[in-house]
Amino acid sequence: MDGYVLALIVIVVVALAFDYTNGFHDAANAIAVAVSTKALTPRAALALAAVANLIGALISTKVAKTVGAGIIDAPTGSEGLQIVFAALIGAIVWNLITWYFGLPSSSSHALIGGLVGAALAAAHSVQWMGILDKVVIPMVLAPLIGFGLGYLFMLAVLWTFRRANAHKANRGFRYAQIASSAAMALGHGMQDAQKTMGIITLALVTAGEIDTFEVPLWVVLAAALAISAGTYAGGFRIMRTLGRRIIQLTPAGGFAAQTVASSVMVTTATVFAVPVSTTHITTTSIMGVGATRRLSAVRWGVAGNIVVAWVVTLPAAGLVAALTFFVTHAIVG
């Protein structure tokens, strides 16, 4: 078998493994709130999220093009494939570390950090303006928007239902959370599955298998199925952090947080084509909803630990990717 073909197969398998870890790492984003408010059982929520993730991944490839063609210049040859491989390893290792400790860090930023770290290790060109426009600015704005909209939307819900019977309203919001959970998973598929599609397509361009950056149908289907399988495998450690340790949400609060988060994810994927962190948006939407009670209702210590994980994700994944590139390059040459 040709060396390029073998390397390409390895990269595709590793990319789909990353997609799978992304699914179980970020599955909690879509379902933690619905499970914590008892709107859905964990397995029912995971099944719903897996199906909606699959549908979302099939809808658009705009984010895939941003990740695959807007972060680093397309590399070529054997060294180019080593860069892509190292980026994936960096992202997977960081995903597993944060999953083990139950920290909802960003798989998106882990992958982008891995790309940048591997490219720098190879002295390859990085599109710094693209990172600023498509990664750094959304990374800062998306959590702020999630917090602000979560706060405002929850105030609107409280005012609208201020005279409603509490028992009937809670039952209604539990049903509504089924729809908002599905919307969350749909947005997750439109965002996170796209990043793996972008990486695999980048590898295909690097290996000379395709000439232009157009995502093949088999890549779309493979990435969609991998993230759905990972989602169904579940992420119960992170589910506890998002659903209970930040704040104990009511059904109305859960519906508000999920509605805001899913709206932001779908909008950024379809209108702006930027790879935002589903974790960031979900967490800050929950915090915004919780702040409508009183600021002390939010467990800011847990939120602080999450923020630290956000800040270190890009450089940490980049460092692992750089080390992986050096080791791979030393072995392969």
mmCIF file of N, CA, C and O in Angstrom, residues 262-297:
data_model
loop_
_atom_site.group_PDB
_atom_site.id
_atom_site.type_symbol
_atom_site.label_atom_id
_atom_site.label_comp_id
_atom_site.label_asym_id
_atom_site.label_seq_id
_atom_site.Cartn_x
_atom_site.Cartn_y
_atom_site.Cartn_z
ATOM 1 N N SER A 262 -28.951 27.040 22.037
ATOM 2 C CA SER A 262 -29.162 26.457 20.709
ATOM 3 C C SER A 262 -29.300 27.549 19.653
ATOM 4 O O SER A 262 -28.805 27.400 18.527
ATOM 5 N N SER A 263 -29.947 28.651 19.995
ATOM 6 C CA SER A 263 -30.100 29.761 19.040
ATOM 7 C C SER A 263 -28.750 30.346 18.654
ATOM 8 O O SER A 263 -28.493 30.627 17.474
ATOM 9 N N VAL A 264 -27.874 30.517 19.639
ATOM 10 C CA VAL A 264 -26.548 31.069 19.363
ATOM 11 C C VAL A 264 -25.738 30.104 18.496
ATOM 12 O O VAL A 264 -25.075 30.511 17.534
ATOM 13 N N MET A 265 -25.812 28.801 18.804
ATOM 14 C CA MET A 265 -25.039 27.817 18.033
ATOM 15 C C MET A 265 -25.479 27.738 16.579
ATOM 16 O O MET A 265 -24.653 27.709 15.662
ATOM 17 N N VAL A 266 -26.795 27.698 16.353
ATOM 18 C CA VAL A 266 -27.304 27.604 14.989
ATOM 19 C C VAL A 266 -26.973 28.871 14.201
ATOM 20 O O VAL A 266 -26.573 28.808 13.033
ATOM 21 N N THR A 267 -27.107 30.019 14.845
ATOM 22 C CA THR A 267 -26.821 31.295 14.172
ATOM 23 C C THR A 267 -25.355 31.408 13.780
ATOM 24 O O THR A 267 -25.021 31.786 12.649
ATOM 25 N N THR A 268 -24.457 31.066 14.701
ATOM 26 C CA THR A 268 -23.027 31.171 14.393
ATOM 27 C C THR A 268 -22.609 30.180 13.314
ATOM 28 O O THR A 268 -21.709 30.462 12.516
ATOM 29 N N ALA A 269 -23.279 29.014 13.259
ATOM 30 C CA ALA A 269 -22.928 28.009 12.251
ATOM 31 C C ALA A 269 -23.438 28.383 10.870
ATOM 32 O O ALA A 269 -22.737 28.190 9.870
ATOM 33 N N THR A 270 -24.646 28.935 10.793
ATOM 34 C CA THR A 270 -25.266 29.174 9.490
ATOM 35 C C THR A 270 -25.015 30.574 8.948
ATOM 36 O O THR A 270 -24.803 30.759 7.756
ATOM 37 N N VAL A 271 -25.029 31.571 9.823
ATOM 38 C CA VAL A 271 -24.901 32.963 9.372
ATOM 39 C C VAL A 271 -23.444 33.407 9.305
ATOM 40 O O VAL A 271 -23.000 33.989 8.312
ATOM 41 N N PHE A 272 -22.675 33.105 10.370
ATOM 42 C CA PHE A 272 -21.305 33.601 10.455
ATOM 43 C C PHE A 272 -20.241 32.552 10.112
ATOM 44 O O PHE A 272 -19.080 32.903 9.897
ATOM 45 N N ALA A 273 -20.617 31.273 10.086
ATOM 46 C CA ALA A 273 -19.684 30.178 9.768
ATOM 47 C C ALA A 273 -18.445 30.196 10.645
ATOM 48 O O ALA A 273 -17.333 29.970 10.179
ATOM 49 N N VAL A 274 -18.636 30.475 11.945
ATOM 50 C CA VAL A 274 -17.502 30.480 12.867
ATOM 51 C C VAL A 274 -17.617 29.290 13.826
ATOM 52 O O VAL A 274 -18.709 28.951 14.268
ATOM 53 N N PRO A 275 -16.492 28.648 14.155
ATOM 54 C CA PRO A 275 -16.516 27.493 15.059
ATOM 55 C C PRO A 275 -16.509 27.916 16.520
ATOM 56 O O PRO A 275 -15.460 28.114 17.127
ATOM 57 N N VAL A 276 -17.680 28.099 17.102
ATOM 58 C CA VAL A 276 -17.760 28.488 18.504
ATOM 59 C C VAL A 276 -17.804 27.247 19.390
ATOM 60 O O VAL A 276 -18.064 26.142 18.926
ATOM 61 N N SER A 277 -17.555 27.459 20.671
ATOM 62 C CA SER A 277 -17.570 26.358 21.625
ATOM 63 C C SER A 277 -18.980 26.141 22.147
ATOM 64 O O SER A 277 -19.556 27.021 22.788
ATOM 65 N N THR A 278 -19.536 24.963 21.889
ATOM 66 C CA THR A 278 -20.849 24.643 22.442
ATOM 67 C C THR A 278 -20.798 24.617 23.963
ATOM 68 O O THR A 278 -21.772 24.948 24.632
ATOM 69 N N THR A 279 -19.648 24.239 24.519
ATOM 70 C CA THR A 279 -19.485 24.197 25.975
ATOM 71 C C THR A 279 -19.558 25.588 26.573
ATOM 72 O O THR A 279 -20.246 25.821 27.573
ATOM 73 N N HIS A 280 -18.838 26.529 25.986
ATOM 74 C CA HIS A 280 -18.836 27.901 26.492
ATOM 75 C C HIS A 280 -20.246 28.465 26.505
ATOM 76 O O HIS A 280 -20.683 29.067 27.488
ATOM 77 N N ILE A 281 -20.948 28.296 25.391
ATOM 78 C CA ILE A 281 -22.266 28.907 25.244
ATOM 79 C C ILE A 281 -23.259 28.290 26.212
ATOM 80 O O ILE A 281 -24.048 28.991 26.861
ATOM 81 N N THR A 282 -23.230 26.962 26.347
ATOM 82 C CA THR A 282 -24.146 26.293 27.262
ATOM 83 C C THR A 282 -23.909 26.715 28.697
ATOM 84 O O THR A 282 -24.845 27.049 29.434
ATOM 85 N N THR A 283 -22.648 26.723 29.113
ATOM 86 C CA THR A 283 -22.312 27.050 30.492
ATOM 87 C C THR A 283 -22.721 28.466 30.848
ATOM 88 O O THR A 283 -23.333 28.710 31.897
ATOM 89 N N THR A 284 -22.401 29.420 29.982
ATOM 90 C CA THR A 284 -22.713 30.815 30.319
ATOM 91 C C THR A 284 -24.205 31.100 30.203
ATOM 92 O O THR A 284 -24.729 31.963 30.921
ATOM 93 N N SER A 285 -24.921 30.373 29.346
ATOM 94 C CA SER A 285 -26.380 30.521 29.294
ATOM 95 C C SER A 285 -26.995 30.070 30.620
ATOM 96 O O SER A 285 -27.909 30.724 31.153
ATOM 97 N N ILE A 286 -26.493 28.953 31.157
ATOM 98 C CA ILE A 286 -26.960 28.471 32.462
ATOM 99 C C ILE A 286 -26.661 29.504 33.545
ATOM 100 O O ILE A 286 -27.511 29.803 34.401
ATOM 101 N N MET A 287 -25.464 30.078 33.506
ATOM 102 C CA MET A 287 -25.090 31.086 34.501
ATOM 103 C C MET A 287 -25.975 32.329 34.385
ATOM 104 O O MET A 287 -26.373 32.919 35.392
ATOM 105 N N GLY A 288 -26.278 32.744 33.151
ATOM 106 C CA GLY A 288 -27.143 33.901 32.952
ATOM 107 C C GLY A 288 -28.538 33.670 33.498
ATOM 108 O O GLY A 288 -29.121 34.554 34.144
ATOM 109 N N VAL A 289 -29.073 32.472 33.241
ATOM 110 C CA VAL A 289 -30.386 32.122 33.789
ATOM 111 C C VAL A 289 -30.339 32.130 35.316
ATOM 112 O O VAL A 289 -31.230 32.666 35.987
ATOM 113 N N GLY A 290 -29.296 31.542 35.894
ATOM 114 C CA GLY A 290 -29.184 31.484 37.351
ATOM 115 C C GLY A 290 -29.053 32.847 37.999
ATOM 116 O O GLY A 290 -29.546 33.076 39.112
ATOM 117 N N ALA A 291 -28.423 33.780 37.293
ATOM 118 C CA ALA A 291 -28.211 35.118 37.845
ATOM 119 C C ALA A 291 -29.512 35.892 38.005
ATOM 120 O O ALA A 291 -29.542 36.911 38.703
ATOM 121 N N THR A 292 -30.618 35.442 37.372
ATOM 122 C CA THR A 292 -31.892 36.144 37.529
ATOM 123 C C THR A 292 -32.453 35.950 38.934
ATOM 124 O O THR A 292 -33.273 36.751 39.384
ATOM 125 N N ARG A 293 -32.061 34.902 39.617
ATOM 126 C CA ARG A 293 -32.497 34.727 41.008
ATOM 127 C C ARG A 293 -31.740 35.706 41.896
ATOM 128 O O ARG A 293 -32.301 36.583 42.526
ATOM 129 N N ARG A 294 -30.454 35.501 41.915
ATOM 130 C CA ARG A 294 -29.520 36.391 42.610
ATOM 131 C C ARG A 294 -28.135 35.926 42.211
ATOM 132 O O ARG A 294 -27.944 34.758 41.873
ATOM 133 N N LEU A 295 -27.176 36.815 42.222
ATOM 134 C CA LEU A 295 -25.833 36.459 41.764
ATOM 135 C C LEU A 295 -25.232 35.340 42.609
ATOM 136 O O LEU A 295 -24.468 34.516 42.113
ATOM 137 N N SER A 296 -25.591 35.289 43.882
ATOM 138 C CA SER A 296 -25.018 34.267 44.764
ATOM 139 C C SER A 296 -25.593 32.882 44.478
ATOM 140 O O SER A 296 -25.080 31.884 44.975
ATOM 141 N N ALA A 297 -26.667 32.809 43.675
ATOM 142 C CA ALA A 297 -27.242 31.499 43.351
ATOM 143 C C ALA A 297 -26.335 30.705 42.422
ATOM 144 O O ALA A 297 -26.399 29.473 42.374
#
